[in-house]
Structures are given as C-alpha cells and as structure tokens.
Coordinates of C-alpha atoms and ligand atoms in Angstrom, one line a residue:
X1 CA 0.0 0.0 0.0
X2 CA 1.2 3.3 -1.0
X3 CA -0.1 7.1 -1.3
X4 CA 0.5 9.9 -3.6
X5 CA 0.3 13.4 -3.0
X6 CA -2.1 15.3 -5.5
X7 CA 0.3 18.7 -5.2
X8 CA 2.7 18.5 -7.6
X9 CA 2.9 17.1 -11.1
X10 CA 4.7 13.6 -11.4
X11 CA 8.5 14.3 -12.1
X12 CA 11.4 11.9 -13.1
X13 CA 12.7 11.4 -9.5
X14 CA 8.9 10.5 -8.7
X15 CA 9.0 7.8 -11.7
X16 CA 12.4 6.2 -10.2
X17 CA 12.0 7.0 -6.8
X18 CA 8.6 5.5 -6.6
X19 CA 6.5 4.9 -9.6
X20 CA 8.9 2.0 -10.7
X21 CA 8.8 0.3 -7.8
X22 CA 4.7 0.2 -7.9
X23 CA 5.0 -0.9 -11.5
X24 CA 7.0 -3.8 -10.0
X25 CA 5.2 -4.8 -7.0
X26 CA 1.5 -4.6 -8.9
X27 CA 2.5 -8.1 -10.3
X28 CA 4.2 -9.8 -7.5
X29 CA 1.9 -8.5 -4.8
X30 CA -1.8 -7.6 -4.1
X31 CA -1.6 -3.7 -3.7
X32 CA -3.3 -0.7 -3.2
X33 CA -2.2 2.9 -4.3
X34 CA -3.9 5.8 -3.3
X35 CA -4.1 9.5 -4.4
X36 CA -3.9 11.2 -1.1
X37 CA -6.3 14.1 -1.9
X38 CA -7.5 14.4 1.8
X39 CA -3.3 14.7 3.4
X40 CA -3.5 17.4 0.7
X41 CA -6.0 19.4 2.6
X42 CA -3.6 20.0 5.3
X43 CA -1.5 22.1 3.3
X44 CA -3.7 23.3 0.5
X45 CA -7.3 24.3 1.8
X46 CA -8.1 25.5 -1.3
X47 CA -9.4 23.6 -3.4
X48 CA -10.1 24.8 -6.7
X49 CA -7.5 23.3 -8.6
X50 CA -7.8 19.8 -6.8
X51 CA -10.0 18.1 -8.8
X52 CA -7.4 18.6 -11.9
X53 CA -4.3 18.0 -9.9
X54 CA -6.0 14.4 -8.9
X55 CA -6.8 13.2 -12.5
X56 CA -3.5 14.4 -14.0
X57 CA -1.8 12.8 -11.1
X58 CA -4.2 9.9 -11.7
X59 CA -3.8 9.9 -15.4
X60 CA 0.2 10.4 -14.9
X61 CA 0.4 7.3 -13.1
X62 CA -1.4 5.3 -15.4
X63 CA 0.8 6.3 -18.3
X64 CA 3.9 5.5 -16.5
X65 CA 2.6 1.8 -16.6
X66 CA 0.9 1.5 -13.4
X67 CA -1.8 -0.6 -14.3
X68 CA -5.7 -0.3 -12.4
X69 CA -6.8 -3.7 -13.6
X70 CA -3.6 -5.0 -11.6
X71 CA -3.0 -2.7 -8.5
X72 CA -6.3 -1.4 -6.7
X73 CA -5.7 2.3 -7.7
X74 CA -8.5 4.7 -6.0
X75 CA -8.6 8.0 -4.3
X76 CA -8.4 8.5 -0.6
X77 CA -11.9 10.5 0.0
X78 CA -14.0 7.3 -1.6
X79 CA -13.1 5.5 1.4
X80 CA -15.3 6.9 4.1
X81 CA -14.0 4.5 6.3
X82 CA -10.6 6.1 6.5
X83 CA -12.0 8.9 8.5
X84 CA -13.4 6.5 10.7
X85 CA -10.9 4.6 11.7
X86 CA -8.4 7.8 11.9
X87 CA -10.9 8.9 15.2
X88 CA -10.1 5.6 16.5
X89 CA -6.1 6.0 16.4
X90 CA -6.7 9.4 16.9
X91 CA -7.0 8.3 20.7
X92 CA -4.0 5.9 20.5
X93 CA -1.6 8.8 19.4
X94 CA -0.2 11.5 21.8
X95 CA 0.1 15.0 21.1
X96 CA 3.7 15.2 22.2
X97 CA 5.0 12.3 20.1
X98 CA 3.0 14.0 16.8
X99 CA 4.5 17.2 17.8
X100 CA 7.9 15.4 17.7
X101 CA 7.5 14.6 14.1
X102 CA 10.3 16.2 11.7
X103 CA 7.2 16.4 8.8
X104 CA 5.3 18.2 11.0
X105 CA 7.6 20.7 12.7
X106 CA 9.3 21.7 8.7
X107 CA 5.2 22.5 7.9
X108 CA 4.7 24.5 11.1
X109 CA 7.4 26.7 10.0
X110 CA 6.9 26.6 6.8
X111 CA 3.2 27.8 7.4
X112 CA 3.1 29.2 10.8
X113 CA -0.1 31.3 10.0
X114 CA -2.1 27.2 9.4
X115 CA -0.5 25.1 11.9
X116 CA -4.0 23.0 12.1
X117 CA -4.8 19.7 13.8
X118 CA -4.6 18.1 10.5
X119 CA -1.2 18.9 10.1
X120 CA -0.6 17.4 13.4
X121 CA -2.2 14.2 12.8
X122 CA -1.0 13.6 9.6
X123 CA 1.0 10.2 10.0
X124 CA -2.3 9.2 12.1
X125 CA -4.7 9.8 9.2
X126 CA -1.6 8.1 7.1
X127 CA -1.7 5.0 9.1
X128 CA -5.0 4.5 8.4
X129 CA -4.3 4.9 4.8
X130 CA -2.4 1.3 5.3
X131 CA -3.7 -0.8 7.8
X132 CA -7.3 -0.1 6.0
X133 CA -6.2 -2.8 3.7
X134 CA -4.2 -4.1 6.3
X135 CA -1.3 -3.9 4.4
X136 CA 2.7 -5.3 6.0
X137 CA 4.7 -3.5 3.0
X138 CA 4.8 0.2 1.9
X139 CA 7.1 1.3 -0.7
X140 CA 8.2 5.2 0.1
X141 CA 11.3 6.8 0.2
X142 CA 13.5 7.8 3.0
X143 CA 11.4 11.5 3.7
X144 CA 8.4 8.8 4.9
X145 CA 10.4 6.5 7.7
X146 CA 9.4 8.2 10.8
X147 CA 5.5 8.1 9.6
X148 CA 5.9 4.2 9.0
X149 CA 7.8 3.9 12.7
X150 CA 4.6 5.8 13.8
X151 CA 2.4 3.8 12.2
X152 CA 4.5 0.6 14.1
X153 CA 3.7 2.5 16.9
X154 CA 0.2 2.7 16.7
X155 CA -0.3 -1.0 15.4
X156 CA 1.2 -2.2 18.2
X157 CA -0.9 -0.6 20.6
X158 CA -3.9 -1.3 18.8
X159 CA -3.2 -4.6 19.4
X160 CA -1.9 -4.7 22.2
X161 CA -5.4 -2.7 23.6
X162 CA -8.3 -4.5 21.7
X163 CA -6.6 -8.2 20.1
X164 CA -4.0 -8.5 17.2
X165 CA -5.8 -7.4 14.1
X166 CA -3.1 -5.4 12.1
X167 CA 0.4 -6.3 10.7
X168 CA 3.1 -4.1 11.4
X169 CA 3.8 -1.8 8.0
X170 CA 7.2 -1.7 6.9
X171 CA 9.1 0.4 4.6
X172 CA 9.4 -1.6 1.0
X173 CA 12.0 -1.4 -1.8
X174 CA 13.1 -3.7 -4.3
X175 CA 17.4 -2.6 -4.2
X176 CA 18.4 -1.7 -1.2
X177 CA 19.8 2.0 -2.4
X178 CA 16.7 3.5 -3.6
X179 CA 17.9 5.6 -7.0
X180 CA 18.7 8.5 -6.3
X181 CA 18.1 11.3 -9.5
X182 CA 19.9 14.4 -8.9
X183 CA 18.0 17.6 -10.1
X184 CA 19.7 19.6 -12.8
X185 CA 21.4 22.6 -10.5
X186 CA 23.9 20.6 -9.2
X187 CA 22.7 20.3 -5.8
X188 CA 20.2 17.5 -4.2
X189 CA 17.9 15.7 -5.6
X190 CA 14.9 15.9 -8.0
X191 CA 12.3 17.5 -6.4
X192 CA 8.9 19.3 -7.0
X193 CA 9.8 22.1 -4.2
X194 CA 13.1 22.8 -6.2
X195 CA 13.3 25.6 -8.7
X196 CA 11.3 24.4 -11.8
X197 CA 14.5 24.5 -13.6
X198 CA 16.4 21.5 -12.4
X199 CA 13.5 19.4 -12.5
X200 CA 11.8 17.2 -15.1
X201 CA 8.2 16.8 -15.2
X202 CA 6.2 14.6 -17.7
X203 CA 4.0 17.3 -18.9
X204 CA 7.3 19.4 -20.0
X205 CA 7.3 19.6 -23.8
X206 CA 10.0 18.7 -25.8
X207 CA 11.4 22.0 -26.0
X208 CA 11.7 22.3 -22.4
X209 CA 13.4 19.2 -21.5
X210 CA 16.0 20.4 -24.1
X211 CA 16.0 23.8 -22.6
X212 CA 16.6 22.4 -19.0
X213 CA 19.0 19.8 -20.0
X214 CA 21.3 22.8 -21.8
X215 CA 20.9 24.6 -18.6
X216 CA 22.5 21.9 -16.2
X217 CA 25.7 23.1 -14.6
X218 CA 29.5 22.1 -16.8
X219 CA 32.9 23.6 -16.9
X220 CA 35.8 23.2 -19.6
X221 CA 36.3 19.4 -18.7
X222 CA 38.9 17.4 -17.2
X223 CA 42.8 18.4 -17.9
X224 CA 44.1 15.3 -16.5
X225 CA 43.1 12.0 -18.0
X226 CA 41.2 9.7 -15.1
X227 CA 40.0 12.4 -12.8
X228 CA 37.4 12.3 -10.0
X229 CA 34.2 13.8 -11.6
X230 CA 32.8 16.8 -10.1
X231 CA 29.4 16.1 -8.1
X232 CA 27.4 18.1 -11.1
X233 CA 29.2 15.9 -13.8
X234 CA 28.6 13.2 -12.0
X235 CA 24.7 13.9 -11.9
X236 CA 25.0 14.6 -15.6
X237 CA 26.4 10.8 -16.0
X238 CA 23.6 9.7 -13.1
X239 CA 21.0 10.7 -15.4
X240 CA 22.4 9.8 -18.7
X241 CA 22.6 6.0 -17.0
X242 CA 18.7 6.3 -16.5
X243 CA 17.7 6.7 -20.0
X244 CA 20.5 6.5 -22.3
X245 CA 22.3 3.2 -23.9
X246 CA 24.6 1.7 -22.0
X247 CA 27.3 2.1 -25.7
X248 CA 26.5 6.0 -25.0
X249 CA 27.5 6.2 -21.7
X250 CA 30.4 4.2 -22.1
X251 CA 31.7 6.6 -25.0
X252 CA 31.2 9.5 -22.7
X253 CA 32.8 8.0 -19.9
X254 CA 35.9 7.3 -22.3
X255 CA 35.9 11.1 -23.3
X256 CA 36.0 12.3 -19.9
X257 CA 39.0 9.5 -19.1
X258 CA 40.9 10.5 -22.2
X259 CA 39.6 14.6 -21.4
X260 CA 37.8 15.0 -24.9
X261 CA 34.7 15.3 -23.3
X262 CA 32.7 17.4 -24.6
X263 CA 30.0 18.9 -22.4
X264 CA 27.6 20.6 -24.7
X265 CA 27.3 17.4 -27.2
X266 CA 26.8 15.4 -24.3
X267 CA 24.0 17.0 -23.1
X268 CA 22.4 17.2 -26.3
X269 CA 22.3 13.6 -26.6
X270 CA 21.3 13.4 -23.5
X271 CA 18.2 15.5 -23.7
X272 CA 17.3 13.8 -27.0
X273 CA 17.3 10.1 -25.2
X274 CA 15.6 12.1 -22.0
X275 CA 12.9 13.0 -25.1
X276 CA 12.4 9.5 -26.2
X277 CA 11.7 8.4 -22.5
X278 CA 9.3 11.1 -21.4
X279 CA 7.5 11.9 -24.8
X280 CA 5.5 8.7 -25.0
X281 CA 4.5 9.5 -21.3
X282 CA 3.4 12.8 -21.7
X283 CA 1.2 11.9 -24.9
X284 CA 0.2 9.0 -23.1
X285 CA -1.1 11.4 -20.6
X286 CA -2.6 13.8 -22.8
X287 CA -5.0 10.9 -24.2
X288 CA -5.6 9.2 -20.8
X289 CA -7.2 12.9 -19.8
X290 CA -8.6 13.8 -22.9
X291 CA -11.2 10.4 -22.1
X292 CA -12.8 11.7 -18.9
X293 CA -15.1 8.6 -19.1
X294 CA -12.6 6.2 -18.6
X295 CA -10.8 8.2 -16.0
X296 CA -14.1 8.3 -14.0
X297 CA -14.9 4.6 -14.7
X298 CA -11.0 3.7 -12.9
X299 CA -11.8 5.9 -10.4
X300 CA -15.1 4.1 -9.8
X301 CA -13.6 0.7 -10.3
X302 CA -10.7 1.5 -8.0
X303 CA -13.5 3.0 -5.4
X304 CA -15.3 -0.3 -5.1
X305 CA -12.2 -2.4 -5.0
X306 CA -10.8 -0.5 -1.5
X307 CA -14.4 0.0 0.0
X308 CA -14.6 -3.9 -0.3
X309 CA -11.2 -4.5 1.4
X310 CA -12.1 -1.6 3.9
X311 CA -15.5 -2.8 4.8
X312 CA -13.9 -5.7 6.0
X313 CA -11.6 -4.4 8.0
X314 CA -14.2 -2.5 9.7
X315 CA -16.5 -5.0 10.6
X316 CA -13.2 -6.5 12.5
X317 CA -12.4 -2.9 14.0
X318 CA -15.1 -2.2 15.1
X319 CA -15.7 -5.5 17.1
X320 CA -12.8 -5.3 18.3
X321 CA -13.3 -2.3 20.0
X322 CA -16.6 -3.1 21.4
X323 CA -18.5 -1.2 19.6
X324 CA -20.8 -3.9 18.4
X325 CA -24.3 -3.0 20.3
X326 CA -26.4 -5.8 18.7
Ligands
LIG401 N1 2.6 10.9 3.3 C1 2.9 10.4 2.0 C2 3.7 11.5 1.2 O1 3.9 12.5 1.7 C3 1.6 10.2 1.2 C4 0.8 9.1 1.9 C5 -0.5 9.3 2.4 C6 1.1 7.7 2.1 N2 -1.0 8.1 2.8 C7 0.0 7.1 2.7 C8 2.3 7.0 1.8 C9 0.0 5.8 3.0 C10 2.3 5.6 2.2 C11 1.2 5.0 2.8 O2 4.2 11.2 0.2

C-alpha cells in the first residue's frame, strides 16, 4: 500500500524514486495505491485546482505503466471509512509524540499562520491509509520513515489494547539504495519544491526538456586524464545512465578519461534520449485525460475495489473495539 500526494505534477525522481517500484510490486503482490487528496488538505485548503491535480496525477500514473486492472488504484476520499478509523487512532496517538514529528515541525514553519490539527495528525490519518487494507509492505522513500515507525507504533498498541488485528507496516524497496536522480542545478535531488529549472516533469514539452538539460551546470572538462568527476558531472552521467544506452555512456565516460569530453554534445544527446523516455509519457497522458469517461470509470472501479477491502476491516475494527451493540 502506497499514497500519492495530488500537489505537484509527477516528475522523473517520482517515476524512479517510486512509480517503478509500484510498477514492479503490482504483479508480485496484491496492492493498493492511493491518491492522497485528503493529506492534501492539510497544506492546500483551497481547493479549486484539486479536482485537476488528482486526474493528471491519476492519469500520470497510469501512463507510467501502473496498471488499475492489476494494482487497486483509488482515491483517498472514496473510502469513508478512512475517517473513521483515523478517530479511533486518533485516541492511541499522543500529542507530544506528533509534535515530535520532523514532517510536521518543517510544515509548522513553513506555514506558521495554518499550523492546524490536520497537520498534526497527519502520520495518524496516514496510518489509516495502510492498515485499512491491512497492508505489511509500503514502498516510500527515505522522507516517509518516521511516519511508518509511527504507524508501528500505533499497530502495536492497537493490538496490544483490543486483540491483534493489524500487521506491522514496513518500509518496502526492491534494491536496497533506492535511485537516487539528482536535479539539474547541481545540488540535491529531483524535487517538486526545487526551482522548476532543475527538475523534469512529464508534462514538460519537448522543448523544455531540451531547454533544461542545456541549462545543467559544466565547466571546460577534465585536464588530466582519469580524474574524479565533479558532483554536477557526475549527476549529468547519473541521469544519462537512467535513460541513455549503455554504448552512450560508455563513449562519454571514455571522453571524460581521455579529457575529450565534450559537455555541450553530451548533453544534447542526453536530452534527446531524455525525449524518447518522457515523450510517450506525456502523450500517453494527454489521451488518458482527454477520455474523462474512462478516468471516471477507474476511479469508480478502483472505489469499489478498496471499499470492499475496507468494509472488511471495519467490521473487524469495530468489534474489536466493542462497539458492536447488537
Ligand atoms: N505521506 C505520504 C507522502 O507525503 C503520502 C501518503 C499518504 C502515504 N498516505 C499514505 C504513503 C500511506 C504511504 C502510505 O508522500
């Protein structure tokens, strides 16, 4: 089980950060991925713009090959439920350990003027998210550790309270290292808070991935033969290895041993195989949103699938806790 935030468009680091991995798991496990349009009220009360941000996101994902007839792929608000049983952690989870929580402190200063309760329960509400389906493995990147130690947390004294119901969620990737795309500044990694510069998003045209590829950061080259590579050279090389042929690389690499490299070609091939990766994506996209029937029939079909698997963990929830009257 996995969720997506609805505030950003996808991105390359997203595709090989994360999307990849749920391309992977959807045939080897039974899972359920989940726009997180509810976490997104906690930082973006307005909603005007959500209902587009959650099909693109939707549509985005679907393009890159995850696949709803596969995975269980739904939206976080179709499962009443969810707000239901985040009441019931709610009261398992102390203020002082949610104040603790690095997420939650960076937002609070971020955003001092909407430092709501929300915010504060976040990896409560998130929790729910994956023991609805009662799910053991999450695949998330490093940012999300401290929510899933939570989320242990709260399992445990779940069960401890009212019987053993839930698995404890884990952290899930396939290689150990998750892959790690550097943005094209220099500095860090791919990111949607980033300047839009440095970082590649599926809906960017062709022209634009060009345009941002030319921008990344060179110098004159090496001036003696076999030296270390500066870190934004070495980014340059980190993202070439994503999409370019492994022949490619292996020239480039010789031309910065033998110091004929030379930057400016590199990066145009470069951008060209960064082209032939991301265009079929993006038109991939395009059509996936320009059919707002099928969109709303995944959505539906997603909805049912997770309001099944939530209606049974419920039923166990709920008589668990005692709340079973009659
Ligand atoms: N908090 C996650 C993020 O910021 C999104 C998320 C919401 C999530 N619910 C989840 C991730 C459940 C894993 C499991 O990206």
């Amino acid at each position: 089980m996995s969720g997506i935030r609805p505030t950003g468009m996808v991105h390359l680091g997203n595709y090989y950060g994360a999307i990849r991995n749920y391309v992977r798991m959807q045939d080897e496990f039974e899972c359920y991925f989940m726009i997180a349009d509810l976490h997104s009220l906690t930082t973006h009360p307005d909603t005007r713009e959500l209902k587009n941000n959650v099909k693109r996101v939707l549509a985005e994902n679907i393009a890159c090959g995850l696949d709803p007839d596969k995975a269980t792929f739904y939206c976080q608000s179709h499962v009443r439920e969810t707000g239901e049983l985040y009441l019931y952690l709610n009261m398992l989870a102390y203020k002082g350990e949610l104040e603790k929580t690095v997420t939650f402190k960076d937002k609070a200063r971020q955003h001092p003027e909407n430092v709501n309760a929300g915010l504060l329960t976040y990896p409560v509400l998130q929790t729910a998210d994956i023991i609805m389906h009662r799910a053991s493995l999450v695949p998330v990147g490093k940012d999300q550790e401290q929510h899933l130690e939570m989320a242990r947390n709260f399992v445990v004294r779940f069960n401890h309270r009212y019987g053993e119901i839930f698995p404890e969620p884990h952290a899930f990737n396939y290689n150990q290292e998750l892959v790690k795309v550097p943005g094209l500044d220099g500095s860090g990694k791919m990111s949607k808070s980033e300047n839009g510069m440095s970082t590649l998003y599926f809906s960017d045209n062709d022209e634009l991935i060009r345009k941002k590829v030319m921008k990344a950061k060179t110098d004159s080259g090496p001036t003696t033969p076999y030296s270390s590579k500066p870190d934004y050279i070495e980014n340059i090389f980190m993202l070439m290895k994503l999409v370019s042929q492994a022949d490619v690389i292996e020239k480039y690499e010789q031309d910065f041993n033998n110091c004929t490299i030379r930057y400016g070609d590199m990066k145009k091939q470069l951008a060209e195989d960064m082209i032939n990766f991301m265009a079929p994506i993006r038109s991939k996209t395009s059509d996936i949103l320009a059919n707002e029937d099928y969109l709303v029939e995944m959505m539906k079909k997603g909805a049912a699938k997770a309001n099944e698997s939530a209606k049974k963990t419920m039923e166990l929830v709920r008589e668990a806790l005692g709340l079973n009257y009659f």
